[in-house]
Coordinates of C-alpha atoms and ligand atoms in Angstrom, one line a residue:
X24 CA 102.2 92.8 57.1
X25 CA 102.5 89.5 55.1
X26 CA 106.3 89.5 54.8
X27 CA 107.9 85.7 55.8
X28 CA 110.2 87.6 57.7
X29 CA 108.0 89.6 60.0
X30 CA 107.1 87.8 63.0
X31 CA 110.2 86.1 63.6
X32 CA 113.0 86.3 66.2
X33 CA 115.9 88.4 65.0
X34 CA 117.9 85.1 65.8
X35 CA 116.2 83.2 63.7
X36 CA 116.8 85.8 60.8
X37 CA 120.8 85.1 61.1
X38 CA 123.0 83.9 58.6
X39 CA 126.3 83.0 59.2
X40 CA 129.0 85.0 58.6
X41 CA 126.9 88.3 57.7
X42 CA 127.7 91.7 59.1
X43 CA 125.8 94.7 59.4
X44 CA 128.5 96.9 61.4
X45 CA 131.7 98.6 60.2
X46 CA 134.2 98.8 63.2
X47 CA 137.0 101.2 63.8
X48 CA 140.2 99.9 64.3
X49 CA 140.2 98.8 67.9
X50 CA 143.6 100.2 70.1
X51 CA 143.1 96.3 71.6
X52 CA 143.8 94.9 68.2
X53 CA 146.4 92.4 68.2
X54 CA 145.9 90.9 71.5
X55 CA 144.8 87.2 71.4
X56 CA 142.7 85.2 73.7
X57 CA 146.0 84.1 74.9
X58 CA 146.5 87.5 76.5
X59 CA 143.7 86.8 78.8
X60 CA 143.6 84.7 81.6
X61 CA 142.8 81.2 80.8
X62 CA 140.0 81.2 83.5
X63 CA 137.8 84.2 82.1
X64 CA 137.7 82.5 78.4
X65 CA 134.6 81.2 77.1
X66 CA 134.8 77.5 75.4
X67 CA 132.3 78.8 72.8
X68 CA 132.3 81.7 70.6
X69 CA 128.8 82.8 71.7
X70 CA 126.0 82.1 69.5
X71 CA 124.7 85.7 68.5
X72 CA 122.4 86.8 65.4
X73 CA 124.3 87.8 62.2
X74 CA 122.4 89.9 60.2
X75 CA 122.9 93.0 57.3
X76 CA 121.9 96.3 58.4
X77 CA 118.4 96.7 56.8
X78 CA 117.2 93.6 58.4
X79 CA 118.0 94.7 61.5
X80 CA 116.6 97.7 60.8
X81 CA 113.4 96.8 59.2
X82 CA 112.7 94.3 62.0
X83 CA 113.3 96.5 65.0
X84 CA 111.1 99.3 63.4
X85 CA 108.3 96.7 62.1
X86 CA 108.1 95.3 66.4
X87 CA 107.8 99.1 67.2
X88 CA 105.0 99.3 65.0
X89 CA 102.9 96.6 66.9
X90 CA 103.2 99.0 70.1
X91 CA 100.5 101.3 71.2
X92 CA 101.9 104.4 72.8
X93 CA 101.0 107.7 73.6
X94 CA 102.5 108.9 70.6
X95 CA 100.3 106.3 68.3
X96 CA 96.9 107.6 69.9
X97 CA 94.7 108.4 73.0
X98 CA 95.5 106.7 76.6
X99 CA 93.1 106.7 78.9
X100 CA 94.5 104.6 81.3
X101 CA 93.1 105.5 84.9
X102 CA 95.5 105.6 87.8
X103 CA 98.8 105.2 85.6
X104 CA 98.6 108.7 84.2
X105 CA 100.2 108.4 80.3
X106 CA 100.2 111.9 79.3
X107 CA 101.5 114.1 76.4
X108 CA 106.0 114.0 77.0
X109 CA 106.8 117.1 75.5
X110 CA 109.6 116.6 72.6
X111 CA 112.0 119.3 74.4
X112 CA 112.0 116.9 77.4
X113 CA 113.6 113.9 75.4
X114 CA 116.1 116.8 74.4
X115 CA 117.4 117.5 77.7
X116 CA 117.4 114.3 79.1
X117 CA 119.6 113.0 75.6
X118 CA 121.8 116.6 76.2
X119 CA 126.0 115.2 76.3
X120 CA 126.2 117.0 79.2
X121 CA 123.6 115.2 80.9
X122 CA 123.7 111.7 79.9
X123 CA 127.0 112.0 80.0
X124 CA 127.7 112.6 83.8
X125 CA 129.4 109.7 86.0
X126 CA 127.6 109.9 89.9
X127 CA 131.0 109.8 91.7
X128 CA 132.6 112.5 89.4
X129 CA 133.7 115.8 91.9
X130 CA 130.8 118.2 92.7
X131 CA 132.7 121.3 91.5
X132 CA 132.4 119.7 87.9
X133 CA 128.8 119.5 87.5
X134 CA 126.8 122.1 89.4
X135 CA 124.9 122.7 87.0
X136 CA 123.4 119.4 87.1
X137 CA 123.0 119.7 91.2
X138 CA 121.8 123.0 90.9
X139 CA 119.0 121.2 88.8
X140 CA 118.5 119.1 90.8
X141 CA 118.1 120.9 93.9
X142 CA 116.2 123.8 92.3
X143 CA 113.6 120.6 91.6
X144 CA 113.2 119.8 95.1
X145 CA 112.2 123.3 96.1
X146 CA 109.8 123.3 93.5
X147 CA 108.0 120.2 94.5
X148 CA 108.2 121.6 97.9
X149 CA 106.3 124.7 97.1
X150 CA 103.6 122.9 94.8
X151 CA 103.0 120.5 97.6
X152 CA 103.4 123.1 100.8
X153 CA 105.9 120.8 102.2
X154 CA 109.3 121.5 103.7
X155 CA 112.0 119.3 101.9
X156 CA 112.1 116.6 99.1
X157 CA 114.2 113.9 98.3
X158 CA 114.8 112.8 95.0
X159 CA 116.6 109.3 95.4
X160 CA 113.4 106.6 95.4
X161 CA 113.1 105.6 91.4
X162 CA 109.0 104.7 91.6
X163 CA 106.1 105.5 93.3
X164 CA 105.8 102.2 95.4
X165 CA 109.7 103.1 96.6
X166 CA 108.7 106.6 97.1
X167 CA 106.1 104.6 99.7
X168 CA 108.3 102.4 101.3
X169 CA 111.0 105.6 101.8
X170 CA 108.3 108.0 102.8
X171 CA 107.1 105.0 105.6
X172 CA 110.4 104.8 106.8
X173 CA 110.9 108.1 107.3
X174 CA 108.0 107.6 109.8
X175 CA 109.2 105.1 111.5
X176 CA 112.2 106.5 111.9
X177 CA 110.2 109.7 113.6
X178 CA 108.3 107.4 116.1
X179 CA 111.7 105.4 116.5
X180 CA 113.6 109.1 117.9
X181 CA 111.4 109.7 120.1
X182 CA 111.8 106.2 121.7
X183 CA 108.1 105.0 120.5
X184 CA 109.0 101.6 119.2
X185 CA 104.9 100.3 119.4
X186 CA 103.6 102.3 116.5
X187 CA 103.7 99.6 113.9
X188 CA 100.1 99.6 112.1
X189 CA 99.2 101.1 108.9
X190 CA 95.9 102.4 108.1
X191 CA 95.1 101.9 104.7
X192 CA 91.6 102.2 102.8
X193 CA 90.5 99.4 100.8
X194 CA 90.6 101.6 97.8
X195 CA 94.0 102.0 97.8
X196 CA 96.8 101.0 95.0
X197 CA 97.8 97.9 95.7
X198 CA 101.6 98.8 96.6
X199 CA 100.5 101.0 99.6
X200 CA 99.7 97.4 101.6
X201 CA 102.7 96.1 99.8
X202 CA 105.2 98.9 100.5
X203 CA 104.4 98.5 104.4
X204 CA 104.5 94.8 104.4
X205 CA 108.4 95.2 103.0
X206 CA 108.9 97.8 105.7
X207 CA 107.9 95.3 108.4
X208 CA 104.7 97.4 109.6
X209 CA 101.2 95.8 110.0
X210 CA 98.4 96.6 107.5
X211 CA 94.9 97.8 109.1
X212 CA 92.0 98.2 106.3
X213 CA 90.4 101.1 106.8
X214 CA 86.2 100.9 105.0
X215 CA 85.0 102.5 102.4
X216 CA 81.1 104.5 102.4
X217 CA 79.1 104.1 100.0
X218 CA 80.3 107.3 97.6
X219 CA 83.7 105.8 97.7
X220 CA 85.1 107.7 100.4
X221 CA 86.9 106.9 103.4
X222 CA 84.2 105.6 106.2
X223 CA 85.1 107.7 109.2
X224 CA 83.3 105.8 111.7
X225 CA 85.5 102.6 110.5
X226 CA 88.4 104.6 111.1
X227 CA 87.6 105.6 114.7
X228 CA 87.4 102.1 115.6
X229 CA 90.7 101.8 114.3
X230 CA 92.4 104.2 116.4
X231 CA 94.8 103.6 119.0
X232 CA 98.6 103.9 120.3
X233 CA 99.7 101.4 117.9
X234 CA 98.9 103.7 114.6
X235 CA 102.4 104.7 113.0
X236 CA 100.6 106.4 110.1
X237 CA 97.4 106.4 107.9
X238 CA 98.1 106.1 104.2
X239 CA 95.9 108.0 101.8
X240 CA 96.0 108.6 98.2
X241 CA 93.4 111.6 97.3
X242 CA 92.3 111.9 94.9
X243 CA 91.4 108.0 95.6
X244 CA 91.9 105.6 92.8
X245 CA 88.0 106.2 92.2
X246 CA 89.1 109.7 91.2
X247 CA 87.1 111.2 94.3
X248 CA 88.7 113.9 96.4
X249 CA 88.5 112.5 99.6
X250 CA 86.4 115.3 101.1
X251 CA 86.8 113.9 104.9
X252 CA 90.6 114.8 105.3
X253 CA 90.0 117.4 107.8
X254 CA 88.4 115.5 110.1
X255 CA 91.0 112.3 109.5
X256 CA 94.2 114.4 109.7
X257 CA 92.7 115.5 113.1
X258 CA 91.8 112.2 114.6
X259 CA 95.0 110.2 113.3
X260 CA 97.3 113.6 114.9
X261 CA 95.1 112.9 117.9
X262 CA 96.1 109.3 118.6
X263 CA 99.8 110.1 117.8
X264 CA 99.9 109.1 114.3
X265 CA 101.3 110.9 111.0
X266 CA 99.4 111.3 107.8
X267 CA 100.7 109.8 104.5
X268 CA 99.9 111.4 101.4
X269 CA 100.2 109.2 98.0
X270 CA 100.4 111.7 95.4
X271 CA 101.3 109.4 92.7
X272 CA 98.5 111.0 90.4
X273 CA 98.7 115.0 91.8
X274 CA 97.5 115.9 88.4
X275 CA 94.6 117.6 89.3
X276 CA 95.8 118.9 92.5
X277 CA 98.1 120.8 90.6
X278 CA 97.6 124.5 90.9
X279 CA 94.2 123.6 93.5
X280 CA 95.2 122.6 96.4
X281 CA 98.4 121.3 98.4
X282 CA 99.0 118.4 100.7
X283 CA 101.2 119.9 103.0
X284 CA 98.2 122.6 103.6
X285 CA 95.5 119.9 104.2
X286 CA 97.7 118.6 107.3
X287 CA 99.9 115.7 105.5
X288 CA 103.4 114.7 106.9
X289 CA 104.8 112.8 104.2
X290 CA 104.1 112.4 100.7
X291 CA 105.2 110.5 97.7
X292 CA 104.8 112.2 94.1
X293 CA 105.3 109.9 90.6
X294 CA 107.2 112.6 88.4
X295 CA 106.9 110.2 85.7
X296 CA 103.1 110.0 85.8
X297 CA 102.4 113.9 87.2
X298 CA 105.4 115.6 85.9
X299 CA 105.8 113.5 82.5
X300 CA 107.9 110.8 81.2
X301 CA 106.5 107.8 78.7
X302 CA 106.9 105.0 81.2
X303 CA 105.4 101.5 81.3
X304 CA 106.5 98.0 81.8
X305 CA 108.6 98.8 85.4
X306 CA 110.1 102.0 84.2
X307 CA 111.9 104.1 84.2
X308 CA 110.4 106.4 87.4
X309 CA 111.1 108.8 89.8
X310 CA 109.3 108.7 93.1
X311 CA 110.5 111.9 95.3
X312 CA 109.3 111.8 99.0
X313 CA 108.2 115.5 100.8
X314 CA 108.1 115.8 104.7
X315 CA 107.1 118.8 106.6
X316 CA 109.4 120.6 109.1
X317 CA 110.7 118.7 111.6
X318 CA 110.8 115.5 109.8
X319 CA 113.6 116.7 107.2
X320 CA 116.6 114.7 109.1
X321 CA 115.0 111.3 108.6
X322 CA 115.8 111.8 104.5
X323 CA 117.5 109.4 103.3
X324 CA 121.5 110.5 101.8
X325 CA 123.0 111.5 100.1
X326 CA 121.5 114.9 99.6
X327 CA 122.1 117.5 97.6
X328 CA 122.3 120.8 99.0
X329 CA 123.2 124.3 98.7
X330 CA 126.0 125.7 100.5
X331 CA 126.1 129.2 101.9
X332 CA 128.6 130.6 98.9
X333 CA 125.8 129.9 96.4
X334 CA 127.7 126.1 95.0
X335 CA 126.2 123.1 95.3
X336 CA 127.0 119.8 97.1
X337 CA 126.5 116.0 97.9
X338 CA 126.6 115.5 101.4
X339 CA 126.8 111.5 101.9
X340 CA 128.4 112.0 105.4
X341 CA 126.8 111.1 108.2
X342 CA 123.1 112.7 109.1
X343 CA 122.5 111.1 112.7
X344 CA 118.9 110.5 112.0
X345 CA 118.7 109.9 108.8
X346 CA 117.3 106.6 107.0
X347 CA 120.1 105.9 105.0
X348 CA 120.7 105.1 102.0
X349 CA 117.4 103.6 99.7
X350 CA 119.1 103.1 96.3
X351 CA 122.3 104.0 93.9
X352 CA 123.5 107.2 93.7
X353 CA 121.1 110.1 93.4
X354 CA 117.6 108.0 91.5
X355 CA 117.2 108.3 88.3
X356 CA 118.3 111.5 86.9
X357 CA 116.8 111.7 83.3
X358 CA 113.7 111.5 85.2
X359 CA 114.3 114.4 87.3
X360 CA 115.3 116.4 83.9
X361 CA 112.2 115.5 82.2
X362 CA 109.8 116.9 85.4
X363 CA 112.1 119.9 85.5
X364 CA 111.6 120.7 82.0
X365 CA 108.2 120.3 81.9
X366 CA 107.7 122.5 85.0
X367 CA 109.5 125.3 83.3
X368 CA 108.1 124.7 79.7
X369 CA 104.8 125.1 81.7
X370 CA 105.3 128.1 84.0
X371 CA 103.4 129.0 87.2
X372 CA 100.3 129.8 85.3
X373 CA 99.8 127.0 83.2
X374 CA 100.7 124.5 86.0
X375 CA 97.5 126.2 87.4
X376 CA 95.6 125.0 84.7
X377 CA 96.3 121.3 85.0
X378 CA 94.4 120.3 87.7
X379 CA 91.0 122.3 86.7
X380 CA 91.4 120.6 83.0
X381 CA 92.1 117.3 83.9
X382 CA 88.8 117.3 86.0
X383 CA 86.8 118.8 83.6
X384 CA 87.9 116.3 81.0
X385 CA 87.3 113.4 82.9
X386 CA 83.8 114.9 84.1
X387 CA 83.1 115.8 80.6
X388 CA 83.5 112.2 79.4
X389 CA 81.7 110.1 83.0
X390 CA 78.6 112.8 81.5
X391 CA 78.6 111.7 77.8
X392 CA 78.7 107.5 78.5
X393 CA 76.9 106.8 81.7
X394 CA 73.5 106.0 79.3
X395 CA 75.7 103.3 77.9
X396 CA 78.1 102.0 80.7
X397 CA 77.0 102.1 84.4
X398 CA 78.1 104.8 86.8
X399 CA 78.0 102.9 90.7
X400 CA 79.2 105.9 92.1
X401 CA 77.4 109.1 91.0
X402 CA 79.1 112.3 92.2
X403 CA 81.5 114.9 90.5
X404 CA 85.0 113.6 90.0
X405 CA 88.4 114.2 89.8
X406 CA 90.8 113.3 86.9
X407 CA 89.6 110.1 86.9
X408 CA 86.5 108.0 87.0
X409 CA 85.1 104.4 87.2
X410 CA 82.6 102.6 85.2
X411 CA 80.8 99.3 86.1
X412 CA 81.4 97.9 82.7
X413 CA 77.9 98.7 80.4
X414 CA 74.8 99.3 81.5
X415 CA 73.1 96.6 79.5
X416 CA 74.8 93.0 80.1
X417 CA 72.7 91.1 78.7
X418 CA 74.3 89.8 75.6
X419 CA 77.5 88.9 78.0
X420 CA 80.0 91.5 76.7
X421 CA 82.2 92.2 79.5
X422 CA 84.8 95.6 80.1
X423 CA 87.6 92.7 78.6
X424 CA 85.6 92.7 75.4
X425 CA 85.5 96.6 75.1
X426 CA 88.8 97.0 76.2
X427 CA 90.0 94.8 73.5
X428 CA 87.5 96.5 70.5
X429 CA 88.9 99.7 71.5
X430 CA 92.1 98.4 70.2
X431 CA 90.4 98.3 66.4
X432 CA 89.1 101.4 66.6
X433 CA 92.6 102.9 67.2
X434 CA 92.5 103.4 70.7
X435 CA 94.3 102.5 74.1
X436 CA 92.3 100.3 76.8
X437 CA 91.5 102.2 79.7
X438 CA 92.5 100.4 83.4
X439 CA 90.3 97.2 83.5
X440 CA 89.5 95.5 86.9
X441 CA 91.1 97.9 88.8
X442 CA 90.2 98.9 91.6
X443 CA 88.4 95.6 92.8
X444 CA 85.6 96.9 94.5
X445 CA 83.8 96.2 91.4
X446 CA 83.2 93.8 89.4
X447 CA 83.6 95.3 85.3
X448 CA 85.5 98.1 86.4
X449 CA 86.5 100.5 83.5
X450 CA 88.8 103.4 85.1
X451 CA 89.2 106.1 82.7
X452 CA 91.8 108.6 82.6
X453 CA 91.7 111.2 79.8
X454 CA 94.6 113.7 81.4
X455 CA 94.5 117.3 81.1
X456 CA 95.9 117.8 77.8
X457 CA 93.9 116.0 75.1
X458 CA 92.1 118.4 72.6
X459 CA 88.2 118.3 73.0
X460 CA 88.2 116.6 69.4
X461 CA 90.2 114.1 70.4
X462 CA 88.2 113.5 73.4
X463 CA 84.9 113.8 71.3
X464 CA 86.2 111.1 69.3
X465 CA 86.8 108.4 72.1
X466 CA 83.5 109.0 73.6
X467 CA 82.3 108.4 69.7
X468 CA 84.2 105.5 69.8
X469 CA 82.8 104.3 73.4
X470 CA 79.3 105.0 71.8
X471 CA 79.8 102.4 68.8
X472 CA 81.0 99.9 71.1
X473 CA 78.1 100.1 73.1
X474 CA 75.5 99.7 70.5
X475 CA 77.5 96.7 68.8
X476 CA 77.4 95.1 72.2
X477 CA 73.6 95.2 71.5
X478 CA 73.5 94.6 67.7
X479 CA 76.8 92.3 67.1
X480 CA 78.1 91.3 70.3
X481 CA 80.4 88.2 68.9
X482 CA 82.0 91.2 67.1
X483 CA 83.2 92.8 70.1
X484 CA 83.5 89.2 71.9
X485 CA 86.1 88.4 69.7
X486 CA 88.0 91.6 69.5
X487 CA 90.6 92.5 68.5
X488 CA 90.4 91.8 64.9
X489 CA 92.4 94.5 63.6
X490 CA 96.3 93.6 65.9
X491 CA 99.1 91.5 65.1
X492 CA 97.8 89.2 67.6
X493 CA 94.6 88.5 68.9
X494 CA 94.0 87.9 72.4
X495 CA 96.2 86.1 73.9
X496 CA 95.4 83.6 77.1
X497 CA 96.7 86.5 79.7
X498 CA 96.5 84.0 83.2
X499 CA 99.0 82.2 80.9
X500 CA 101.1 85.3 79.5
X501 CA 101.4 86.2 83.5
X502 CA 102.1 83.3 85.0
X503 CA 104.5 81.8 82.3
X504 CA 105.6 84.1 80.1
X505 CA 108.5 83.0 77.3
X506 CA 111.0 86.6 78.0
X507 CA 114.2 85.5 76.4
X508 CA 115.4 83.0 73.4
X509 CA 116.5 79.6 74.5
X510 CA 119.3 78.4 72.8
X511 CA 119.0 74.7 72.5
X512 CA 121.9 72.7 71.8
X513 CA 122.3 71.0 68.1
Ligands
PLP21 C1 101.1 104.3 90.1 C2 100.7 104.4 91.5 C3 101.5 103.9 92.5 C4 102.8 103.2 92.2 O1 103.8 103.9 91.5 P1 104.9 103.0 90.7 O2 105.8 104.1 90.1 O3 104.2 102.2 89.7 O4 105.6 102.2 91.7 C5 101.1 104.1 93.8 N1 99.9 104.7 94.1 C6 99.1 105.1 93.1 C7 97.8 105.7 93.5 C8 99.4 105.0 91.8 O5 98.6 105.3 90.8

């Protein structure tokens, strides 16, 4: 793209006194500033861009260009789950009747839209074996801090104010630690073994009458199932404590096994990663939090239930035990029509099918590159898997620099550095619904990089070659990044 005007800042492309809109007649026209009150006027008309139409245009669809998405190409990213959106989901979530629904209007008015909604928490219920889901959190990592309030509000009824420690592996996503420091609770580390799975020994030691809960996400963010659970589930129940499940990645659960059956209390899910819905950047999410009997009235309000004539309502009233409130209104609907959609558009059967294919993918790829990038923990895995960056370092390239090339070749980075317990990791993702051609073509991709690494590593050192922009300092783009236009005073 060598046009002057590409690159620059849509304020920067303004001329004064040029229009791109055509306004209807406004029912307001006529009034004058001197209608409003003298205290809400501005001293300043304020400064914004003045542009024609087709620059406007052209601009905003020459920045969405310079955006890798999944619709542009394949996304491995580990942990974060981009998979394929279905087209019919943006439909329903963009339906009038939907988008256009106020949260306060009367519940006779849109039952369709509770019915929705509540038909989607018994679904999640009976995909995880759990008794009753909320749909209010809007992430995962608020799905967390609701789902460990919940249990502290369990201990709390039954007058057991001392259980305030978390048990949390060390493998864990870093807003499990976070989400029970903002609830107030303590976080206990719980070890690793050596295949990446939760050291029960370490655990044991760990044990007592303080334990509100142990946290664990399964598969772990190595993509391992966690093949210990029984055993844990037992010994945390023992010493009085409830099991947290993170589900944010339940993909390949799906249609395998169920929390609620392996002896979990209370679990988060991420319909925008599990369920679908192109997310990224903070949003937008939906992080709905299961409980097993007993535990339903600690939900948080208002809820949406059914009533026994068959309609639909928000109860906001009082529930005695209940949490309270953990956000606006009901979370964040779109969301909710998305996962519903997909659900349906999928069916029983082929929900079934997730789980098995997203492990067999990710399998199929850890087989076909661990000659050329290093495989620290060697066992079968789940949708996910983790490299150790390639096996031969010796010309210096490191996961960054393979990471960036993969951008030339057409392709999204996998997870990089994440999780820390090693040192090049490469977490790779591939998600259940990629073709095998397209999957045979990353691993392709993965091979070439690896053999320039050997034959031209300043090639993949200074990658990418092919972007906008090459790499940018990123300690500098996180710590100080330049968000918004600053006007500056002539
Ligand atoms: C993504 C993720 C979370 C957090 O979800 P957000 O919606 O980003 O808040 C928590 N745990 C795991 C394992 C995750 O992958």
């Amino acid at each position: 793209m060598n046009n002057k005007l590409y690159g620059k800042l849509i304020i920067e492309l303004s001329h004064p006194g040029r229009k791109g809109y055509s306004l209807p007649h406004s029912e307001y026209e006529g009034y004058t500033p001197a209608d409003l009150p003298a205290n809400l006027l501005r001293g300043k008309a304020p400064e914004l861009p003045e542009c024609d139409e087709p620059t406007v245009v052209r601009h905003y669809t020459n920045h969405s260009a310079n955006n890798f998405g999944v619709n542009n190409g394949f996304y491995p990213l580990g942990s974060c789950t981009m998979k394929y959106n279905p087209v019919i989901n943006e439909e329903v979530a963009a339906m009038q009747q939907f988008a256009g629904l106020h949260p306060l209007q009367p519940a006779e008015t849109c039952q369709g839209a509770l019915r929705i909604y509540h038909e989607l928490q018994s679904m999640l219920a009976a995909i995880t074996g759990l008794s009753q889901f909320t749909l209010n959190p809007c992430a995962g990592a608020h799905g967390e801090l609701t789902g460990l309030m919940v249990i502290r509000a369990y201990h709390q009824s039954r007058g057991d104010d001392r259980r305030t420690k978390v048990l949390i592996p060390d493998s864990a996503h870093g807003t499990n630690p976070a989400s029970a420091a903002v609830c107030g609770l303590e976080v206990v580390e719980v070890k690793s073994q050596a295949d990446g799975t939760v050291d029960v020994d370490d655990l044991k030691s760990k044990l007592d009458e303080g334990v509100a809960c142990m946290m664990m996400t399964n598969p772990n963010t190595l993509g391992l199932f966690e093949h210990n659970i029984p055993e844990i589930q037992t010994l945390v129940h023992q010493c009085g404590g409830l099991m947290y499940y993170d589900g944010a990645n339940l993909n390949p659960m799906l249609g395998v096994c169920r929390p609620g059956d392996m002896g979990f209390d209370v679990m988060h899910i991420n319909l925008h990663k599990t369920f679908s819905t192109p997310h990224g950047g903070g949003g937008p999410g939906s992080g709905p939090v299961g409980v097993r009997a007993g535990l339903e009235p600690f939900l948080p309000t208002p809820r949406v239930v059914k009533d026994a004539d068959g309609t639909f309502s928000v109860k906001t009233g009082r529930y005695e035990q209940s949490l309270g409130s953990i956000g606006q209104f009901f979370g964040n609907y779109a969301v909710v029509l998305r996962a519903y959609a997909y659900i349906l558009t999928m069916g029983r059967e082929n929900l079934g099918l997730v789980g098995p294919l997203a492990t067999l993918n990710a399998n199929y790829i850890k087989e076909q590159l661990r000659d050329d990038y290093l495989l620290p923990i060697d066992s079968p895995c789940m949708h996910e898997f983790v490299f150790d960056g390639l096996r031969d370092k010796s010309q210096g390239v490191t996961t960054m620099d393979v990471a960036k090339r993969l951008l030339d070749y057409g392709y999204h980075a996998p997870t990089i550095y994440f999780p820390l317990l090693f040192h090049e990791s490469l977490m790779i993702e591939p998600t259940e619904n990629e073709s095998k051609e397209t999957i045979d073509g990353f691993i392709e991709v993965m091979h070439s990089i690896a053999r320039e690494a050997q034959t031209n590593p300043d090639e993949v050192k200074g990658a990418p070659h092919s972007t906008p922009i090459g790499r940018v300092d990123d300690v500098l783009a996180a710590k100080n990044p330049v968000l918004t236009w600053k006007h500056t005073q002539a």
